[in-house]
Amino acid sequence: MAGVAITTVVPGSVADRLGLRPADRLVAINGHPLRDALDLAFYGALEELDLVVHRDGEESSFLLEKDPGVALGVEVEAMEVQRCKNNCLFCFVYQNRPRQRRSLYVKDEDYRFSFLHGHYITLSNLAEADWARIFEQRLSPLYISVHATDPALRDRLLRNRTPQPVLPKLRRLVDGGIELHTQVVVCPGLNDGAQLSRTLLDLAAFHPGVRSVAVVPVGLTDHRRRLPRLRSADGDDARSLLDLLGGLQGWFRVRLGTRFCFAADEWYLLAGREMPDADHYEGYPQIADGVGGMARFAAELDDLITSGAARPPAGDYCFFTGQLFAPALTRHVAELQGRYLGWRGRVVALENRYLGSGITVAGLLAGEDVRRGLAQCGAHEVPVIPRVMVEEDGATFLDGVTVEELRAECHPGLTVVAADAQGLLVPV
């Protein structure tokens, strides 16, 4: 059916005053057919609107004037995700176990979600209508998975039936005024070394249109049966990569005025090297891709302490996290324990047995992993987990176990907090 269905009308809004109600379908604005919430936001921002609404088998037209930029005041049905047709060597969806939360099985290749939520896309499924919409609605910035600029190597990594050279597509976007953040998922022995250097130099040629590059290690679970053989990065890989990036960052700072490419936090831990400070990350353009999160956490905690805003309540706390962040969190907890009388904390580094020990981030720990950790938590302690473990709804782990189930079965005090310094300081 044409248009988008209204799910909620905000009381007192423009839509409410027009008499719109849930289940009505917004068909068009000023002659533009509405495909989704993005169209509604773009065309609905104008001052004068000719709104076509479908209700009970009939269409009605509403002419209205409002202040420019004021929203109609409706929420509409969720957008259906455009699916990915690649078969990437390292695709995480293929490495999942059964019976996890449904969102983990969605192969997302949707430029709308790239714009709205920072999801990475490969640009492999854009029709001409999609290109036109990106430029018309100024959907910027977009987040692009490049992985390699060598066409043959990129095709090998993406395993799409149609060749997917990326540089012409990046050129088209940048020439159209669209800013891009990019990523390279490094598979040791494939797109590292000289190939990584080539990729970064090719991308730098598009700066400032290409704003940044995140360089992240491939994540491999224990569930890769019948999948291509890959190996995880080790300490030697990490040290070589950081040396390569360090040299290029110095060159980019001279030529571009920015480091441009940034290594994920995991590379420093694998290499056994000290994490850079907050200034290194130039505003954290790739924070959601695991780049600079530890530095930002440390900087936020320092600000809270020095400003006097930190007033953690006395008590005994048991902080659960992944093995990646556990050493840094342990240092932060020790610092707080020495500063605040009556505040005591300890860190439990959870091994990911659900997906495999190679997965070390907190956001991919399962409820069963937390259940094992809770067995180590005393009745007098408050067990604390970061919200990234239950990111989808704030209540359900990726294996379907809920926070309420763990409270009932293991510890009634289990507490979910923001995955930031404030969450560490005010866990209840």
Tab-separated table of C-alpha atoms in Angstrom:
chain	number	residue	atom	x	y	z
A	1	MET	CA	0.000	0.000	0.000
A	2	ALA	CA	1.244	3.482	-0.859
A	3	GLY	CA	2.526	5.831	1.801
A	4	VAL	CA	3.555	5.284	5.406
A	5	ALA	CA	1.297	4.337	8.298
A	6	ILE	CA	1.058	6.601	11.333
A	7	THR	CA	1.752	4.768	14.584
A	8	THR	CA	1.643	7.702	17.031
A	9	VAL	CA	0.264	11.251	16.981
A	10	VAL	CA	1.859	13.708	19.413
A	11	PRO	CA	-0.825	15.508	21.461
A	12	GLY	CA	-1.081	19.197	20.568
A	13	SER	CA	0.999	18.792	17.412
A	14	VAL	CA	0.187	19.979	13.897
A	15	ALA	CA	-1.009	16.476	13.034
A	16	ASP	CA	-3.191	16.344	16.139
A	17	ARG	CA	-4.853	19.642	15.210
A	18	LEU	CA	-5.521	18.290	11.710
A	19	GLY	CA	-7.297	15.305	13.208
A	20	LEU	CA	-4.795	12.715	12.030
A	21	ARG	CA	-4.746	9.479	13.976
A	22	PRO	CA	-2.868	6.185	14.189
A	23	ALA	CA	-3.463	3.824	11.231
A	24	ASP	CA	-3.901	6.751	8.832
A	25	ARG	CA	-1.476	6.537	5.909
A	26	LEU	CA	0.475	9.585	4.798
A	27	VAL	CA	0.569	9.150	1.025
A	28	ALA	CA	2.267	12.284	-0.313
A	29	ILE	CA	3.485	15.765	0.587
A	30	ASN	CA	3.449	18.463	-2.097
A	31	GLY	CA	3.168	15.798	-4.768
A	32	HIS	CA	6.102	13.751	-3.482
A	33	PRO	CA	5.147	10.141	-2.657
A	34	LEU	CA	6.246	9.162	0.843
A	35	ARG	CA	8.333	5.999	1.115
A	36	ASP	CA	9.469	6.184	4.733
A	37	ALA	CA	10.196	8.395	7.732
A	38	LEU	CA	13.103	10.077	5.948
A	39	ASP	CA	10.812	11.346	3.191
A	40	LEU	CA	8.384	12.577	5.831
A	41	ALA	CA	11.114	14.496	7.664
A	42	PHE	CA	12.540	15.987	4.451
A	43	TYR	CA	9.366	17.046	2.643
A	44	GLY	CA	7.475	17.765	5.858
A	45	ALA	CA	9.979	20.423	6.930
A	46	LEU	CA	8.585	22.977	4.464
A	47	GLU	CA	6.345	25.848	5.519
A	48	GLU	CA	3.423	25.148	3.162
A	49	LEU	CA	2.238	21.570	2.821
A	50	ASP	CA	-0.286	19.778	0.642
A	51	LEU	CA	-0.739	16.561	2.570
A	52	VAL	CA	-2.527	13.530	1.090
A	53	VAL	CA	-3.875	11.102	3.705
A	54	HIS	CA	-5.476	7.677	3.207
A	55	ARG	CA	-8.096	6.581	5.755
A	56	ASP	CA	-10.670	3.798	5.567
A	57	GLY	CA	-10.343	3.378	1.818
A	58	GLU	CA	-10.562	7.088	1.013
A	59	GLU	CA	-7.973	9.778	0.343
A	60	SER	CA	-8.195	13.308	1.705
A	61	SER	CA	-6.056	16.369	1.086
A	62	PHE	CA	-4.990	18.859	3.747
A	63	LEU	CA	-3.509	22.269	2.917
A	64	LEU	CA	-1.652	23.830	5.830
A	65	GLU	CA	0.938	26.389	6.803
A	66	LYS	CA	3.342	26.010	9.694
A	67	ASP	CA	6.651	27.371	10.826
A	68	PRO	CA	9.470	26.013	8.652
A	69	GLY	CA	11.302	23.144	10.300
A	70	VAL	CA	8.434	22.316	12.668
A	71	ALA	CA	7.581	18.628	12.431
A	72	LEU	CA	4.073	17.345	11.833
A	73	GLY	CA	4.186	15.517	15.142
A	74	VAL	CA	3.717	11.915	14.087
A	75	GLU	CA	5.681	8.715	14.314
A	76	VAL	CA	5.360	6.302	11.418
A	77	GLU	CA	5.991	2.619	10.811
A	78	ALA	CA	9.558	1.379	10.934
A	79	MET	CA	11.549	1.230	7.728
A	80	GLU	CA	12.178	-2.201	6.250
A	81	VAL	CA	15.918	-2.739	6.048
A	82	GLN	CA	17.500	-3.148	2.621
A	83	ARG	CA	19.454	-6.396	2.758
A	84	CYS	CA	23.060	-7.006	1.807
A	85	LYS	CA	23.825	-9.223	-1.196
A	86	ASN	CA	27.521	-9.591	-0.419
A	87	ASN	CA	28.971	-12.767	1.059
A	88	CYS	CA	31.946	-11.219	2.820
A	89	LEU	CA	34.712	-13.549	3.947
A	90	PHE	CA	34.367	-12.234	7.490
A	91	CYS	CA	30.629	-11.478	7.705
A	92	PHE	CA	29.632	-11.706	11.364
A	93	VAL	CA	26.081	-12.816	10.566
A	94	TYR	CA	27.404	-16.112	9.205
A	95	GLN	CA	29.346	-16.645	12.450
A	96	ASN	CA	26.389	-16.314	14.800
A	97	ARG	CA	24.887	-19.049	16.877
A	98	PRO	CA	21.163	-19.826	16.581
A	99	ARG	CA	18.519	-18.286	18.828
A	100	GLN	CA	20.148	-14.905	19.342
A	101	ARG	CA	18.278	-11.605	19.129
A	102	ARG	CA	16.832	-11.226	15.650
A	103	SER	CA	18.702	-8.054	14.752
A	104	LEU	CA	21.977	-10.021	14.720
A	105	TYR	CA	20.807	-11.993	11.679
A	106	VAL	CA	20.028	-8.941	9.550
A	107	LYS	CA	22.576	-8.280	6.811
A	108	ASP	CA	22.084	-4.524	6.596
A	109	GLU	CA	23.119	-2.702	3.416
A	110	ASP	CA	20.852	0.335	3.753
A	111	TYR	CA	22.113	3.843	3.045
A	112	ARG	CA	19.234	5.283	5.096
A	113	PHE	CA	20.449	3.515	8.241
A	114	SER	CA	23.983	4.556	7.397
A	115	PHE	CA	22.820	8.171	7.523
A	116	LEU	CA	20.540	7.775	10.538
A	117	HIS	CA	22.553	5.411	12.736
A	118	GLY	CA	26.096	5.244	11.367
A	119	HIS	CA	25.739	1.726	9.971
A	120	TYR	CA	28.494	0.807	7.545
A	121	ILE	CA	27.540	-0.061	3.965
A	122	THR	CA	29.599	-1.225	0.978
A	123	LEU	CA	27.657	0.754	-1.697
A	124	SER	CA	26.982	-2.536	-3.479
A	125	ASN	CA	23.212	-2.268	-3.940
A	126	LEU	CA	22.463	1.382	-4.808
A	127	ALA	CA	20.014	1.951	-7.657
A	128	GLU	CA	19.978	5.249	-9.547
A	129	ALA	CA	16.929	6.307	-7.535
A	130	ASP	CA	18.954	5.796	-4.348
A	131	TRP	CA	21.805	7.947	-5.664
A	132	ALA	CA	19.331	10.670	-6.613
A	133	ARG	CA	17.747	10.590	-3.178
A	134	ILE	CA	21.083	10.763	-1.371
A	135	PHE	CA	21.958	13.943	-3.251
A	136	GLU	CA	18.489	15.525	-3.107
A	137	GLN	CA	18.043	14.971	0.622
A	138	ARG	CA	21.717	15.586	1.472
A	139	LEU	CA	22.091	12.320	3.369
A	140	SER	CA	25.477	13.163	4.837
A	141	PRO	CA	27.638	11.843	6.356
A	142	LEU	CA	27.483	8.233	5.204
A	143	TYR	CA	29.590	5.389	6.595
A	144	ILE	CA	31.305	3.212	4.009
A	145	SER	CA	32.982	-0.185	4.379
A	146	VAL	CA	35.899	0.010	1.969
A	147	HIS	CA	38.184	-2.823	3.178
A	148	ALA	CA	40.424	-2.453	0.114
A	149	THR	CA	40.660	-0.117	-2.860
A	150	ASP	CA	42.375	-2.709	-5.058
A	151	PRO	CA	39.359	-3.850	-7.140
A	152	ALA	CA	40.346	-7.515	-7.336
A	153	LEU	CA	41.088	-7.737	-3.612
A	154	ARG	CA	37.855	-5.976	-2.673
A	155	ASP	CA	35.872	-8.391	-4.839
A	156	ARG	CA	37.641	-11.278	-3.112
A	157	LEU	CA	36.685	-9.888	0.296
A	158	LEU	CA	33.054	-9.023	-0.546
A	159	ARG	CA	32.339	-12.087	-2.712
A	160	ASN	CA	29.567	-10.302	-4.598
A	161	ARG	CA	28.548	-11.719	-7.983
A	162	THR	CA	28.935	-8.256	-9.496
A	163	PRO	CA	32.343	-6.507	-9.384
A	164	GLN	CA	32.350	-3.764	-6.747
A	165	PRO	CA	35.115	-1.203	-7.423
A	166	VAL	CA	34.717	1.420	-4.727
A	167	LEU	CA	36.753	4.427	-5.862
A	168	PRO	CA	34.348	5.612	-8.613
A	169	LYS	CA	31.458	5.447	-6.140
A	170	LEU	CA	33.374	7.406	-3.524
A	171	ARG	CA	34.243	10.000	-6.154
A	172	ARG	CA	30.594	10.357	-7.127
A	173	LEU	CA	29.513	10.864	-3.516
A	174	VAL	CA	32.274	13.319	-2.668
A	175	ASP	CA	31.719	15.312	-5.866
A	176	GLY	CA	28.048	15.484	-4.890
A	177	GLY	CA	28.902	17.066	-1.542
A	178	ILE	CA	28.372	13.987	0.627
A	179	GLU	CA	30.862	13.527	3.467
A	180	LEU	CA	32.039	10.023	4.267
A	181	HIS	CA	33.511	8.114	7.171
A	182	THR	CA	35.078	4.832	6.113
A	183	GLN	CA	36.356	1.617	7.618
A	184	VAL	CA	38.799	-1.146	6.791
A	185	VAL	CA	38.280	-4.508	8.483
A	186	VAL	CA	41.768	-6.002	8.424
A	187	CYS	CA	42.140	-9.698	7.656
A	188	PRO	CA	45.798	-10.600	8.314
A	189	GLY	CA	47.549	-11.749	5.172
A	190	LEU	CA	44.911	-10.285	2.854
A	191	ASN	CA	44.343	-6.535	3.136
A	192	ASP	CA	47.061	-5.504	5.577
A	193	GLY	CA	50.619	-4.337	4.865
A	194	ALA	CA	51.141	-2.827	1.417
A	195	GLN	CA	47.471	-3.270	0.532
A	196	LEU	CA	46.403	-1.333	3.621
A	197	SER	CA	48.872	1.421	2.799
A	198	ARG	CA	47.470	1.637	-0.739
A	199	THR	CA	43.912	1.778	0.578
A	200	LEU	CA	44.650	4.581	3.038
A	201	LEU	CA	46.547	6.647	0.479
A	202	ASP	CA	43.755	6.189	-2.070
A	203	LEU	CA	41.161	7.306	0.479
A	204	ALA	CA	43.259	10.291	1.542
A	205	ALA	CA	43.016	11.579	-2.031
A	206	PHE	CA	39.304	12.203	-1.345
A	207	HIS	CA	39.875	14.251	1.808
A	208	PRO	CA	38.103	16.361	3.072
A	209	GLY	CA	35.150	14.553	1.492
A	210	VAL	CA	36.344	11.356	3.131
A	211	ARG	CA	36.653	12.566	6.708
A	212	SER	CA	38.225	9.559	8.429
A	213	VAL	CA	39.150	5.887	8.220
A	214	ALA	CA	38.722	3.375	11.044
A	215	VAL	CA	41.118	0.427	10.853
A	216	VAL	CA	39.675	-2.463	12.850
A	217	PRO	CA	40.707	-6.117	13.312
A	218	VAL	CA	38.510	-8.854	11.927
A	219	GLY	CA	36.289	-10.502	14.536
A	220	LEU	CA	36.125	-14.288	14.345
A	221	THR	CA	33.844	-16.466	16.457
A	222	ASP	CA	34.129	-20.198	17.155
A	223	HIS	CA	31.219	-20.817	14.774
A	224	ARG	CA	32.853	-20.651	11.342
A	225	ARG	CA	32.116	-24.163	10.149
A	226	ARG	CA	32.188	-24.356	6.338
A	227	LEU	CA	33.346	-20.734	6.131
A	228	PRO	CA	36.585	-19.514	4.485
A	229	ARG	CA	39.691	-19.949	6.589
A	230	LEU	CA	40.820	-16.725	8.233
A	231	ARG	CA	43.010	-15.997	11.225
A	232	SER	CA	42.729	-13.416	13.962
A	233	ALA	CA	45.363	-10.730	14.352
A	234	ASP	CA	48.136	-11.380	16.871
A	235	GLY	CA	50.661	-9.155	18.621
A	236	ASP	CA	53.079	-9.098	15.697
A	237	ASP	CA	50.281	-8.138	13.305
A	238	ALA	CA	49.208	-5.371	15.655
A	239	ARG	CA	52.681	-3.912	16.071
A	240	SER	CA	53.289	-3.919	12.323
A	241	LEU	CA	49.952	-2.261	11.681
A	242	LEU	CA	50.454	0.441	14.317
A	243	ASP	CA	53.903	1.192	12.921
A	244	LEU	CA	52.410	1.526	9.432
A	245	LEU	CA	49.587	3.769	10.619
A	246	GLY	CA	51.930	5.873	12.734
A	247	GLY	CA	54.045	6.721	9.715
A	248	LEU	CA	51.037	7.530	7.560
A	249	GLN	CA	49.400	9.608	10.292
A	250	GLY	CA	52.478	11.831	10.462
A	251	TRP	CA	52.392	12.300	6.703
A	252	PHE	CA	48.637	12.969	6.697
A	253	ARG	CA	48.966	15.572	9.468
A	254	VAL	CA	51.439	17.519	7.341
A	255	ARG	CA	49.470	17.188	4.092
A	256	LEU	CA	45.868	17.133	5.318
A	257	GLY	CA	45.966	18.680	8.793
A	258	THR	CA	44.527	15.514	10.350
A	259	ARG	CA	45.691	12.022	11.303
A	260	PHE	CA	42.871	10.830	9.015
A	261	CYS	CA	43.247	7.115	9.834
A	262	PHE	CA	42.688	5.719	13.315
A	263	ALA	CA	43.397	2.290	14.770
A	264	ALA	CA	40.785	0.517	16.858
A	265	ASP	CA	41.580	0.238	20.568
A	266	GLU	CA	42.048	-3.507	20.216
A	267	TRP	CA	45.216	-3.052	18.133
A	268	TYR	CA	46.989	-1.298	21.021
A	269	LEU	CA	45.994	-4.016	23.465
A	270	LEU	CA	47.150	-6.757	21.104
A	271	ALA	CA	50.436	-4.933	20.544
A	272	GLY	CA	50.986	-4.330	24.263
A	273	ARG	CA	51.290	-0.601	23.632
A	274	GLU	CA	49.969	2.342	25.576
A	275	MET	CA	46.663	3.759	24.402
A	276	PRO	CA	46.842	7.288	22.911
A	277	ASP	CA	45.258	10.140	24.840
A	278	ALA	CA	41.976	11.797	23.926
A	279	ASP	CA	43.523	14.463	21.676
A	280	HIS	CA	44.810	11.767	19.338
A	281	TYR	CA	41.269	10.936	18.221
A	282	GLU	CA	40.333	14.433	16.990
A	283	GLY	CA	36.788	14.459	18.330
A	284	TYR	CA	36.211	10.684	18.099
A	285	PRO	CA	34.737	10.454	14.576
A	286	GLN	CA	34.904	6.641	14.741
A	287	ILE	CA	33.933	6.036	18.374
A	288	ALA	CA	31.118	3.636	17.420
A	289	ASP	CA	33.607	1.444	15.548
A	290	GLY	CA	35.711	0.758	18.634
A	291	VAL	CA	38.140	3.607	18.000
A	292	GLY	CA	39.001	5.806	20.981
A	293	GLY	CA	36.450	4.492	23.442
A	294	MET	CA	39.017	3.805	26.139
A	295	ALA	CA	40.590	7.234	25.787
A	296	ARG	CA	37.209	8.937	25.975
A	297	PHE	CA	36.208	6.925	29.045
A	298	ALA	CA	39.430	7.936	30.814
A	299	ALA	CA	39.009	11.594	29.847
A	300	GLU	CA	35.376	11.669	30.993
A	301	LEU	CA	36.267	10.062	34.304
A	302	ASP	CA	39.088	12.533	34.883
A	303	ASP	CA	36.743	15.452	34.147
A	304	LEU	CA	34.130	14.143	36.573
A	305	ILE	CA	36.706	13.703	39.325
A	306	THR	CA	38.495	17.035	38.885
A	307	SER	CA	35.232	18.987	38.590
A	308	GLY	CA	33.916	17.518	41.824
A	309	ALA	CA	30.887	16.089	40.018
A	310	ALA	CA	31.889	12.560	40.964
A	311	ARG	CA	30.097	11.492	44.124
A	312	PRO	CA	29.856	7.711	43.926
A	313	PRO	CA	27.611	6.215	46.607
A	314	ALA	CA	29.292	4.036	49.191
A	315	GLY	CA	28.936	0.323	48.684
A	316	ASP	CA	30.499	-2.776	47.197
A	317	TYR	CA	30.271	-3.078	43.421
A	318	CYS	CA	31.149	-5.855	41.027
A	319	PHE	CA	31.654	-4.567	37.469
A	320	PHE	CA	31.289	-7.043	34.611
A	321	THR	CA	32.894	-6.329	31.255
A	322	GLY	CA	34.604	-8.036	28.341
A	323	GLN	CA	38.235	-9.025	28.369
A	324	LEU	CA	39.133	-6.150	26.046
A	325	PHE	CA	38.222	-3.372	28.483
A	326	ALA	CA	38.847	-5.217	31.757
A	327	PRO	CA	42.489	-4.133	32.336
A	328	ALA	CA	41.684	-0.450	31.822
A	329	LEU	CA	38.520	-0.654	33.910
A	330	THR	CA	40.473	-2.333	36.710
A	331	ARG	CA	42.856	0.640	36.815
A	332	HIS	CA	39.958	3.105	36.929
A	333	VAL	CA	38.233	1.197	39.719
A	334	ALA	CA	41.458	1.092	41.747
A	335	GLU	CA	41.819	4.868	41.367
A	336	LEU	CA	38.270	5.503	42.557
A	337	GLN	CA	38.661	3.134	45.485
A	338	GLY	CA	41.615	5.154	46.677
A	339	ARG	CA	39.691	8.428	46.437
A	340	TYR	CA	36.232	7.778	47.871
A	341	LEU	CA	35.725	6.460	51.378
A	342	GLY	CA	33.293	3.576	51.538
A	343	TRP	CA	33.282	2.965	47.778
A	344	ARG	CA	34.666	-0.436	46.893
A	345	GLY	CA	34.714	-2.053	43.501
A	346	ARG	CA	36.200	-4.930	41.609
A	347	VAL	CA	36.157	-5.999	37.987
A	348	VAL	CA	35.208	-9.391	36.596
A	349	ALA	CA	36.492	-9.997	33.059
A	350	LEU	CA	33.990	-12.298	31.401
A	351	GLU	CA	35.179	-14.830	28.866
A	352	ASN	CA	32.885	-15.086	25.862
A	353	ARG	CA	32.122	-18.784	25.756
A	354	TYR	CA	28.938	-18.203	23.805
A	355	LEU	CA	30.611	-16.922	20.622
A	356	GLY	CA	34.204	-17.835	21.404
A	357	SER	CA	37.158	-16.490	23.338
A	358	GLY	CA	38.310	-14.463	20.335
A	359	ILE	CA	35.357	-12.119	20.870
A	360	THR	CA	36.443	-9.799	23.666
A	361	VAL	CA	34.053	-6.817	23.562
A	362	ALA	CA	31.382	-6.374	26.228
A	363	GLY	CA	28.605	-5.764	23.708
A	364	LEU	CA	28.742	-9.349	22.408
A	365	LEU	CA	28.658	-11.127	25.756
A	366	ALA	CA	25.636	-13.365	26.199
A	367	GLY	CA	23.340	-13.824	29.148
A	368	GLU	CA	24.908	-17.206	29.850
A	369	ASP	CA	28.335	-15.545	30.108
A	370	VAL	CA	26.959	-13.070	32.647
A	371	ARG	CA	25.221	-15.884	34.529
A	372	ARG	CA	28.590	-17.555	35.116
A	373	GLY	CA	30.043	-14.264	36.309
A	374	LEU	CA	27.223	-13.694	38.767
A	375	ALA	CA	28.241	-16.886	40.548
A	376	GLN	CA	31.370	-14.971	41.603
A	377	CYS	CA	29.397	-12.027	42.999
A	378	GLY	CA	28.723	-11.904	46.731
A	379	ALA	CA	25.279	-11.199	48.153
A	380	HIS	CA	26.592	-7.919	49.610
A	381	GLU	CA	27.855	-6.699	46.218
A	382	VAL	CA	25.940	-4.827	43.532
A	383	PRO	CA	26.610	-6.525	40.171
A	384	VAL	CA	26.844	-3.951	37.372
A	385	ILE	CA	26.759	-4.478	33.601
A	386	PRO	CA	27.026	-1.871	30.805
A	387	ARG	CA	23.967	-1.285	28.677
A	388	VAL	CA	25.808	-2.351	25.508
A	389	MET	CA	25.255	-5.951	26.604
A	390	VAL	CA	21.496	-5.449	26.160
A	391	GLU	CA	21.648	-2.712	23.535
A	392	GLU	CA	18.567	-3.562	21.526
A	393	ASP	CA	15.920	-3.089	24.206
A	394	GLY	CA	17.804	-2.530	27.450
A	395	ALA	CA	16.574	-5.849	28.799
A	396	THR	CA	17.610	-8.776	26.565
A	397	PHE	CA	21.030	-10.292	25.878
A	398	LEU	CA	21.925	-11.570	22.431
A	399	ASP	CA	21.119	-15.171	23.419
A	400	GLY	CA	17.584	-14.224	24.473
A	401	VAL	CA	18.267	-14.312	28.221
A	402	THR	CA	16.758	-11.285	29.965
A	403	VAL	CA	18.018	-9.110	32.792
A	404	GLU	CA	14.915	-9.996	34.801
A	405	GLU	CA	15.648	-13.718	34.440
A	406	LEU	CA	19.158	-13.228	35.806
A	407	ARG	CA	17.811	-11.131	38.674
A	408	ALA	CA	15.351	-13.870	39.569
A	409	GLU	CA	17.788	-16.757	39.146
A	410	CYS	CA	21.128	-15.325	40.254
A	411	HIS	CA	21.166	-11.901	41.896
A	412	PRO	CA	18.267	-9.469	42.476
A	413	GLY	CA	20.626	-6.495	42.525
A	414	LEU	CA	21.848	-6.833	38.919
A	415	THR	CA	22.080	-3.261	37.612
A	416	VAL	CA	22.343	-1.943	34.042
A	417	VAL	CA	24.229	1.341	33.581
A	418	ALA	CA	25.400	3.539	30.743
A	419	ALA	CA	28.669	2.360	29.198
A	420	ASP	CA	30.514	5.529	30.155
A	421	ALA	CA	32.329	7.090	33.088
A	422	GLN	CA	29.081	8.316	34.626
A	423	GLY	CA	27.829	4.737	34.688
A	424	LEU	CA	30.900	3.706	36.661
A	425	LEU	CA	30.453	6.486	39.203
A	426	VAL	CA	26.720	6.274	39.745
A	427	PRO	CA	25.804	2.612	39.310
A	428	VAL	CA	22.544	2.825	41.261
